[in-house]
CSV table of C-alpha atoms and ligand atoms in Angstrom, one decimal:
chain,number,residue,atom,x,y,z
A,194,MET,CA,-7.8,-1.8,-45.8
A,195,ARG,CA,-4.9,-1.6,-48.2
A,196,ALA,CA,-4.3,2.1,-47.5
A,197,ARG,CA,-4.2,1.3,-43.8
A,198,ALA,CA,-1.8,-1.6,-44.2
A,199,ILE,CA,0.6,0.7,-46.2
A,200,LEU,CA,0.3,3.3,-43.5
A,201,MET,CA,1.1,0.7,-40.8
A,202,ALA,CA,4.1,-0.5,-42.8
A,203,ALA,CA,5.4,3.1,-43.1
A,204,LEU,CA,5.2,3.6,-39.4
A,205,VAL,CA,7.0,0.3,-38.6
A,206,SER,CA,9.7,1.1,-41.2
A,207,VAL,CA,10.8,4.3,-39.4
A,208,PRO,CA,14.4,3.4,-38.3
A,209,ALA,CA,14.5,2.5,-34.7
A,210,ALA,CA,17.6,4.5,-34.2
A,211,ALA,CA,15.7,7.7,-34.9
A,212,GLN,CA,13.3,7.1,-32.1
A,213,PRO,CA,13.8,7.9,-28.4
A,214,ILE,CA,14.2,4.6,-26.7
A,215,TYR,CA,15.1,5.9,-23.2
A,216,ASP,CA,12.7,7.8,-21.1
A,217,LEU,CA,15.6,9.2,-19.0
A,218,LEU,CA,19.3,9.2,-19.4
A,219,LEU,CA,21.6,10.0,-16.4
A,220,LYS,CA,24.7,11.3,-18.1
A,221,SER,CA,28.3,11.2,-16.9
A,222,GLY,CA,27.7,10.8,-13.2
A,223,HIS,CA,30.4,9.2,-10.9
A,224,VAL,CA,28.7,5.9,-10.3
A,225,ILE,CA,29.5,4.0,-7.0
A,226,ASP,CA,28.0,0.6,-7.2
A,227,PRO,CA,30.1,-1.7,-5.0
A,228,ALA,CA,28.1,-4.8,-5.7
A,229,ASN,CA,29.3,-4.6,-9.3
A,230,GLY,CA,32.7,-3.1,-8.7
A,231,ARG,CA,31.8,0.2,-10.4
A,232,ASN,CA,33.5,3.3,-9.2
A,233,GLY,CA,33.8,5.8,-12.1
A,234,ARG,CA,31.9,7.6,-14.8
A,235,PHE,CA,29.0,5.9,-16.4
A,236,ASP,CA,25.7,6.7,-18.1
A,237,ILE,CA,22.5,5.1,-16.9
A,238,ALA,CA,19.5,4.8,-19.2
A,239,ILE,CA,16.0,4.2,-17.9
A,240,THR,CA,12.9,3.0,-19.8
A,241,GLY,CA,9.7,2.8,-17.9
A,242,ASP,CA,10.4,1.6,-14.4
A,243,ARG,CA,13.6,-0.3,-15.4
A,244,ILE,CA,17.3,0.3,-16.0
A,245,ALA,CA,17.7,-0.2,-19.7
A,246,ALA,CA,21.4,0.2,-20.0
A,247,ILE,CA,24.6,1.1,-18.1
A,248,GLY,CA,27.6,2.1,-20.1
A,249,ASN,CA,29.9,4.7,-21.5
A,250,SER,CA,28.7,7.3,-24.0
A,251,LEU,CA,25.1,6.1,-24.3
A,252,PRO,CA,23.6,8.3,-27.0
A,253,ALA,CA,21.7,11.4,-25.7
A,254,SER,CA,19.8,11.5,-28.9
A,255,HIS,CA,18.0,8.3,-27.9
A,256,ALA,CA,16.6,9.8,-24.7
A,257,ARG,CA,13.4,11.8,-24.0
A,258,LEU,CA,15.2,13.5,-21.1
A,259,VAL,CA,18.9,13.8,-20.4
A,260,VAL,CA,20.1,14.8,-16.9
A,261,GLU,CA,23.7,15.9,-16.8
A,262,LEU,CA,25.4,14.6,-13.6
A,263,SER,CA,29.1,15.2,-14.1
A,264,GLU,CA,29.3,17.0,-10.8
A,265,TYR,CA,27.6,14.3,-8.8
A,266,TYR,CA,27.8,10.8,-7.4
A,267,VAL,CA,25.3,8.2,-8.5
A,268,THR,CA,24.5,5.1,-6.3
A,269,PRO,CA,21.8,2.4,-6.1
A,270,GLY,CA,18.8,3.7,-4.1
A,271,LEU,CA,19.8,3.6,-0.4
A,272,ILE,CA,18.5,0.9,1.9
A,273,ASP,CA,17.7,1.9,5.5
A,274,ILE,CA,17.1,-1.3,7.4
A,275,HIS,CA,16.2,0.4,10.7
A,276,ALA,CA,13.4,3.0,10.5
A,277,HIS,CA,9.9,3.6,12.1
A,278,PHE,CA,7.0,4.2,9.9
A,279,ASP,CA,4.1,2.3,11.3
A,280,ALA,CA,1.4,4.9,11.9
A,281,GLN,CA,-0.6,2.3,13.8
A,282,GLY,CA,2.1,1.9,16.4
A,283,ALA,CA,4.3,4.1,18.5
A,284,TRP,CA,3.6,7.9,18.5
A,285,LEU,CA,7.3,8.4,17.4
A,286,ASN,CA,6.7,7.0,14.0
A,287,LEU,CA,7.0,9.1,10.8
A,288,ASN,CA,5.5,9.3,7.4
A,289,PRO,CA,7.6,7.0,5.2
A,290,ASP,CA,7.8,8.8,1.8
A,291,HIS,CA,8.6,12.3,3.3
A,292,ASN,CA,11.4,10.9,5.3
A,293,THR,CA,13.1,8.5,2.8
A,294,LEU,CA,12.9,9.6,-0.8
A,295,ARG,CA,14.4,13.1,-0.3
A,296,ASN,CA,17.4,11.4,1.4
A,297,GLY,CA,18.0,8.9,-1.4
A,298,VAL,CA,16.4,6.0,0.4
A,299,THR,CA,14.3,3.9,-2.0
A,300,THR,CA,13.9,0.9,0.4
A,301,ALA,CA,13.2,1.2,4.1
A,302,VAL,CA,12.6,-1.5,6.7
A,303,ASP,CA,10.3,-0.7,9.6
A,304,ALA,CA,12.1,-2.2,12.5
A,305,GLY,CA,9.5,-3.8,14.7
A,306,SER,CA,6.9,-1.1,15.1
A,307,SER,CA,4.3,-3.8,14.6
A,308,GLY,CA,4.0,-7.4,15.6
A,309,TRP,CA,2.0,-10.4,14.4
A,310,LYS,CA,-1.2,-8.9,15.9
A,311,ASN,CA,-1.1,-5.6,14.1
A,312,PHE,CA,1.2,-6.0,11.1
A,313,GLU,CA,-1.8,-6.3,8.7
A,314,ALA,CA,-3.2,-3.0,10.0
A,315,PHE,CA,0.3,-1.4,9.2
A,316,LYS,CA,0.3,-3.1,5.8
A,317,SER,CA,-3.1,-1.7,4.8
A,318,ALA,CA,-2.8,1.7,6.4
A,319,VAL,CA,0.8,2.5,5.4
A,320,ILE,CA,2.8,0.0,3.3
A,321,GLY,CA,0.1,-0.2,0.7
A,322,HIS,CA,0.2,3.6,0.1
A,323,ALA,CA,3.9,4.2,0.3
A,324,LYS,CA,5.9,5.2,-2.8
A,325,VAL,CA,9.1,4.0,-1.1
A,326,ARG,CA,9.6,0.2,-1.0
A,327,LEU,CA,8.6,-0.4,2.6
A,328,LEU,CA,9.5,-3.7,4.3
A,329,ALA,CA,9.4,-4.8,7.9
A,330,PHE,CA,11.1,-6.6,10.7
A,331,LEU,CA,8.2,-8.1,12.7
A,332,ASN,CA,8.3,-7.5,16.4
A,333,ILE,CA,8.4,-10.7,18.5
A,334,VAL,CA,5.9,-8.8,20.7
A,335,GLY,CA,2.5,-9.4,19.2
A,336,ALA,CA,1.3,-5.8,19.6
A,337,GLY,CA,4.7,-4.4,18.5
A,338,MET,CA,6.2,-1.2,20.1
A,339,TYR,CA,3.1,-0.4,22.0
A,340,GLY,CA,4.7,0.7,25.3
A,341,SER,CA,6.8,-1.0,28.0
A,342,LYS,CA,3.8,-3.0,29.5
A,343,VAL,CA,3.5,-5.2,26.4
A,344,GLU,CA,7.1,-5.0,25.4
A,345,ASN,CA,8.2,-6.5,28.7
A,346,ASP,CA,5.4,-9.2,28.7
A,347,VAL,CA,6.9,-12.6,27.7
A,348,ALA,CA,3.4,-13.9,27.1
A,349,GLU,CA,3.2,-11.5,24.1
A,350,MET,CA,6.1,-13.2,22.5
A,351,ASP,CA,4.8,-16.1,20.4
A,352,PRO,CA,7.5,-17.5,18.0
A,353,VAL,CA,4.9,-19.7,16.1
A,354,ALA,CA,2.4,-16.9,15.5
A,355,ALA,CA,5.2,-14.5,14.5
A,356,ALA,CA,6.8,-17.0,12.1
A,357,ARG,CA,3.3,-17.7,10.6
A,358,MET,CA,2.9,-14.0,9.8
A,359,VAL,CA,6.4,-13.8,8.2
A,360,LYS,CA,5.5,-16.7,6.0
A,361,LYS,CA,2.2,-15.1,5.0
A,362,TYR,CA,3.9,-12.0,3.7
A,363,PRO,CA,7.4,-13.1,2.6
A,364,GLU,CA,7.6,-10.3,0.1
A,365,LEU,CA,7.2,-7.7,2.9
A,366,ILE,CA,8.5,-9.2,6.1
A,367,VAL,CA,12.3,-9.7,6.1
A,368,GLY,CA,12.9,-10.8,9.6
A,369,ILE,CA,12.1,-10.6,13.4
A,370,LYS,CA,12.9,-7.7,15.8
A,371,THR,CA,13.4,-7.7,19.5
A,372,ALA,CA,13.7,-4.4,21.4
A,373,HIS,CA,13.3,-2.6,24.7
A,374,PHE,CA,13.1,-5.8,26.9
A,375,GLN,CA,14.0,-4.9,30.5
A,376,PRO,CA,13.7,-8.1,32.6
A,377,ALA,CA,17.1,-9.8,33.2
A,378,THR,CA,16.2,-13.0,31.2
A,379,TRP,CA,16.9,-14.2,27.7
A,380,ASP,CA,13.2,-14.7,26.8
A,381,ALA,CA,12.9,-11.9,24.3
A,382,VAL,CA,16.1,-12.7,22.4
A,383,ASP,CA,15.6,-16.5,22.5
A,384,ARG,CA,12.0,-16.3,21.4
A,385,ALA,CA,12.9,-13.9,18.6
A,386,VAL,CA,15.6,-16.3,17.4
A,387,LYS,CA,13.1,-19.1,17.6
A,388,ALA,CA,10.8,-17.2,15.3
A,389,GLY,CA,13.8,-16.5,13.0
A,390,GLU,CA,14.5,-20.2,12.9
A,391,LEU,CA,10.9,-21.1,12.2
A,392,SER,CA,10.5,-18.5,9.4
A,393,GLY,CA,14.1,-18.8,8.0
A,394,THR,CA,14.8,-15.1,8.5
A,395,PRO,CA,17.4,-13.0,10.4
A,396,VAL,CA,16.7,-11.3,13.7
A,397,MET,CA,17.5,-7.7,14.5
A,398,VAL,CA,18.4,-7.2,18.2
A,399,ASP,CA,18.2,-4.1,20.3
A,400,PHE,CA,19.8,-5.1,23.6
A,401,HIS,CA,20.0,-3.7,27.1
A,402,PRO,CA,22.6,-5.8,29.1
A,403,LYS,CA,21.6,-6.8,32.7
A,404,PRO,CA,23.4,-8.7,35.4
A,405,GLY,CA,23.4,-12.3,34.2
A,406,ARG,CA,22.4,-11.3,30.7
A,407,GLY,CA,25.6,-10.0,29.2
A,408,TYR,CA,26.5,-8.6,25.8
A,409,GLU,CA,29.4,-11.0,25.1
A,410,GLU,CA,27.1,-13.9,25.7
A,411,LEU,CA,24.5,-12.3,23.3
A,412,ILE,CA,26.8,-11.9,20.4
A,413,LEU,CA,28.8,-15.1,20.8
A,414,LYS,CA,26.1,-17.6,21.9
A,415,HIS,CA,22.5,-16.4,21.5
A,416,MET,CA,22.6,-14.6,18.1
A,417,ARG,CA,23.1,-16.6,15.0
A,418,PRO,CA,25.3,-15.8,12.0
A,419,GLY,CA,23.3,-13.3,9.9
A,420,ASP,CA,21.5,-11.9,12.9
A,421,ILE,CA,21.9,-8.1,13.4
A,422,HIS,CA,22.9,-6.2,16.5
A,423,THR,CA,21.5,-2.7,16.0
A,424,HIS,CA,22.6,0.4,18.0
A,425,PHE,CA,26.1,-1.1,18.3
A,426,LEU,CA,27.8,2.4,18.5
A,427,GLY,CA,25.6,3.4,21.5
A,428,ARG,CA,26.4,3.6,25.1
A,429,LEU,CA,24.3,0.7,26.2
A,430,THR,CA,26.6,-2.1,25.2
A,431,PRO,CA,30.3,-2.6,26.1
A,432,GLN,CA,31.9,-2.6,22.7
A,433,LEU,CA,35.2,-0.9,23.9
A,434,ASP,CA,37.3,-1.6,26.9
A,435,GLY,CA,38.6,1.0,29.4
A,436,SER,CA,41.3,2.1,27.1
A,437,LYS,CA,38.9,2.5,24.1
A,438,LYS,CA,40.1,-0.7,22.5
A,439,VAL,CA,37.5,-2.8,20.6
A,440,GLN,CA,36.7,-5.8,22.8
A,441,PRO,CA,38.1,-9.1,21.4
A,442,TYR,CA,34.5,-10.6,21.5
A,443,MET,CA,33.4,-8.0,18.9
A,444,TRP,CA,35.9,-9.4,16.4
A,445,GLN,CA,35.0,-13.0,17.3
A,446,ALA,CA,31.3,-12.2,16.8
A,447,ARG,CA,32.0,-10.6,13.5
A,448,LYS,CA,34.1,-13.6,12.5
A,449,ARG,CA,31.1,-15.9,13.3
A,450,GLY,CA,28.8,-13.8,11.1
A,451,VAL,CA,27.0,-11.6,13.5
A,452,LEU,CA,26.3,-8.2,11.8
A,453,PHE,CA,26.7,-4.8,13.5
A,454,ASP,CA,24.2,-2.1,12.4
A,455,VAL,CA,24.3,1.6,13.3
A,456,GLY,CA,20.6,2.3,14.1
A,457,HIS,CA,21.6,5.9,15.0
A,458,GLY,CA,18.3,7.2,16.5
A,459,SER,CA,18.4,9.7,19.2
A,460,GLY,CA,20.4,7.6,21.7
A,461,SER,CA,22.6,5.2,19.8
A,462,PHE,CA,25.5,7.0,18.1
A,463,TRP,CA,28.4,8.4,20.1
A,464,PHE,CA,31.5,9.9,18.5
A,465,ARG,CA,33.4,8.9,21.6
A,466,ILE,CA,32.7,5.2,20.6
A,467,ALA,CA,32.5,5.5,16.8
A,468,ALA,CA,35.8,7.4,16.4
A,469,PRO,CA,38.0,4.8,18.2
A,470,ALA,CA,36.1,1.9,16.7
A,471,LEU,CA,36.6,3.2,13.1
A,472,LYS,CA,40.3,4.0,13.8
A,473,GLN,CA,40.8,0.3,14.8
A,474,GLY,CA,39.1,-0.8,11.6
A,475,PHE,CA,35.8,-1.8,13.2
A,476,LEU,CA,33.3,-0.3,10.7
A,477,PRO,CA,29.6,-1.0,10.8
A,478,ASP,CA,28.3,-3.8,8.6
A,479,THR,CA,25.3,-1.7,7.8
A,480,ILE,CA,24.4,1.9,8.1
A,481,SER,CA,20.9,2.7,9.3
A,482,THR,CA,19.0,5.6,10.9
A,483,ASP,CA,16.5,4.3,13.4
A,484,ILE,CA,14.7,7.4,12.1
A,485,HIS,CA,11.7,8.6,14.2
A,486,LYS,CA,10.2,11.8,15.4
A,487,ASP,CA,13.0,12.6,17.8
A,488,SER,CA,16.0,11.4,15.8
A,489,ILE,CA,15.3,13.7,12.9
A,490,MET,CA,15.5,16.7,15.2
A,491,LEU,CA,18.6,17.0,17.4
A,492,SER,CA,20.7,14.3,15.9
A,493,ARG,CA,19.3,14.8,12.3
A,494,ALA,CA,19.9,11.1,11.7
A,495,THR,CA,19.0,10.7,8.0
A,496,MET,CA,21.0,8.3,5.9
A,497,PRO,CA,23.2,11.0,4.2
A,498,ASN,CA,23.8,12.5,7.6
A,499,VAL,CA,24.9,9.2,9.2
A,500,MET,CA,27.0,8.4,6.1
A,501,SER,CA,28.6,11.9,6.3
A,502,LYS,CA,29.5,11.4,10.0
A,503,LEU,CA,31.3,8.2,9.1
A,504,LEU,CA,33.0,9.9,6.2
A,505,ASN,CA,34.3,12.6,8.5
A,506,LEU,CA,35.5,9.9,10.9
A,507,GLY,CA,37.7,8.5,8.2
A,508,ALA,CA,35.6,6.0,6.2
A,509,THR,CA,35.8,6.2,2.4
A,510,LEU,CA,32.9,7.1,0.2
A,511,GLU,CA,32.9,3.6,-1.3
A,512,GLN,CA,32.8,2.1,2.2
A,513,VAL,CA,29.8,4.1,3.3
A,514,VAL,CA,27.9,3.5,0.0
A,515,GLU,CA,28.6,-0.2,0.2
A,516,ARG,CA,27.2,-0.2,3.8
A,517,SER,CA,24.1,1.7,2.7
A,518,THR,CA,23.3,-0.4,-0.4
A,519,ILE,CA,24.5,-4.0,-1.1
A,520,ARG,CA,25.4,-4.9,2.5
A,521,PRO,CA,22.0,-4.0,3.9
A,522,ALA,CA,20.4,-5.7,0.9
A,523,LYS,CA,22.3,-8.9,1.7
A,524,ALA,CA,21.5,-8.6,5.4
A,525,ILE,CA,17.8,-8.6,4.6
A,526,ARG,CA,18.4,-11.3,2.0
A,527,ARG,CA,17.3,-9.1,-0.9
A,528,PRO,CA,20.6,-8.7,-2.7
A,529,GLU,CA,18.9,-7.6,-5.9
A,530,LEU,CA,17.9,-4.3,-4.2
A,531,GLY,CA,21.4,-3.0,-3.5
A,532,ALA,CA,22.9,-2.9,-7.0
A,533,LEU,CA,22.5,-1.2,-10.4
A,534,ARG,CA,21.7,-3.8,-13.0
A,535,GLU,CA,20.2,-3.7,-16.5
A,536,GLY,CA,16.7,-5.0,-16.4
A,537,ALA,CA,16.3,-4.3,-12.7
A,538,VAL,CA,13.8,-1.8,-11.2
A,539,ALA,CA,15.3,1.7,-11.5
A,540,ASP,CA,15.9,2.8,-7.9
A,541,ILE,CA,18.7,5.3,-8.0
A,542,ALA,CA,20.1,8.1,-5.8
A,543,VAL,CA,22.3,11.1,-6.7
A,544,PHE,CA,24.4,13.0,-4.2
A,545,SER,CA,26.5,16.1,-4.0
A,546,LEU,CA,29.6,15.7,-1.8
A,547,ASP,CA,29.9,19.3,-0.5
A,548,ARG,CA,33.1,20.6,0.8
A,549,GLY,CA,33.3,23.3,3.6
A,550,ARG,CA,32.7,23.4,7.3
A,551,PHE,CA,29.9,21.3,8.7
A,552,GLU,CA,28.8,20.5,12.2
A,553,PHE,CA,27.4,17.0,13.1
A,554,LEU,CA,25.6,16.1,16.4
A,555,ASP,CA,25.7,12.8,18.2
A,556,SER,CA,23.6,11.2,21.0
A,557,GLY,CA,25.9,12.3,23.8
A,558,ARG,CA,25.8,16.1,23.5
A,559,GLY,CA,29.0,15.8,21.4
A,560,LYS,CA,29.6,17.5,18.1
A,561,LEU,CA,32.0,16.9,15.3
A,562,THR,CA,33.3,19.6,12.9
A,563,GLY,CA,33.9,18.0,9.5
A,564,ASP,CA,34.8,19.2,6.0
A,565,LYS,CA,32.5,16.9,3.9
A,566,ASN,CA,28.8,16.6,3.7
A,567,LEU,CA,26.8,14.2,1.5
A,568,ARG,CA,23.5,15.7,0.3
A,569,CYS,CA,20.9,14.0,-1.8
A,570,VAL,CA,20.0,16.0,-4.9
A,571,LEU,CA,18.0,13.5,-7.0
A,572,THR,CA,16.1,10.3,-6.2
A,573,ILE,CA,14.5,8.0,-8.8
A,574,ARG,CA,12.1,5.4,-7.6
A,575,GLU,CA,10.7,2.8,-10.1
A,576,GLY,CA,12.0,5.0,-13.0
A,577,THR,CA,10.3,8.2,-11.8
A,578,VAL,CA,12.0,11.3,-10.4
A,579,VAL,CA,10.6,11.7,-6.9
A,580,TRP,CA,13.1,14.2,-5.5
A,581,ASP,CA,15.0,16.8,-7.4
A,582,SER,CA,16.3,19.5,-5.1
A,583,GLU,CA,18.3,21.4,-7.8
A,584,GLY,CA,15.8,21.0,-10.6
A,585,LEU,CA,18.4,18.8,-12.5
A,586,SER,CA,15.6,17.1,-14.5
A,587,LEU,CA,13.8,20.4,-15.4
A,588,THR,CA,14.1,23.0,-18.1
A,589,ASP,CA,14.8,26.7,-17.3
A,590,TRP,CA,11.4,28.4,-17.1
A,591,SER,CA,12.3,30.8,-19.9
A,592,ASP,CA,12.7,27.8,-22.3
A,593,ALA,CA,9.8,25.8,-20.9
A,594,GLY,CA,7.3,26.8,-23.7
A,595,PRO,CA,3.6,27.7,-23.5
A,596,TYR,CA,1.4,26.4,-20.7
A,597,SER,CA,-0.3,24.2,-23.2
A,598,ASN,CA,2.8,22.0,-23.5
A,599,TYR,CA,2.5,21.0,-19.9
A,600,LYS,CA,1.3,17.5,-19.4
B,916,ZN,ZN1,14.3,1.5,16.4
């Protein structure tokens, strides 16, 4: 017994400073973390699934693995608040992990693929298996995006049942979605807002104006402060006047707290609209992809791609990072997800800002030639490297040692 006690004491007495205390040290990256006002060189240390420290000159000798990032930008893991990943719903939906993590996205929100009737099937079939943090806007249509027949059926839109489902899964459902509604009435929007009121959550609106159901009335009267109009740079809604000037009601709606989200997709981003809007200072509140099987093809609308388009239209890197991290986090009322903080879950993205000649495609058969392209090179989700396109966290094979070292 005595010998064992002495041995234990000897183990405990090893100076803590001599032991590795960080699992991973991200060294010397240019950190852009608008929530905390960081825009400069910092080290970030990770232990387990948490951020252990953020600072200058954190000791490399304390880390099991050091990743040198002086050529790269480091941001909080991106948040894409408009995506489609419910395999139970529309055929357009994608696998969540393959289409988020390699783009620096560590939190994605499925925007209404499922409704209160089939959310639980989505939860057990997809959300429960995803490595990315997968959240949802619940479609006001009970069956979700299951084709125009149900999506145009007002009887499918039950605010009480929808709000009940939101309250059952408050950790997963962040709000209500309405989309694709064609009849010229306010039923879909108003019932979605009712469900938002009953559940205390925001509503994301995809809107097709009709005679008697206009856009100005939507954003000034029917939507509440904190509700989100997605696809706002698309052709469907009249955000610009005939001389390409941003309509006064856009500024009024922004002033009353309505949020404008990109929701790029395959039909909702036009350089002919985005360029004059940005020039007049009307930037999106949030950047999102509306990623689905079509939009990843011709328009290549991933988060870094949409961010790059806005960069080449004149937005700053800090502006696009803010609109892809803390602003969407606040829009879904989960501000802790959009910032780098000691003690928080380590969800982090690393980007190369490449210089050269790059072509970008929009939804209206238009292209933009730009000189900047943001490319995700490393993604960390819950402290683990899940994407590493350059092998930044790896050892050169010739120094990797015998096979038997491999764990
Ligand atoms: Zn969508």
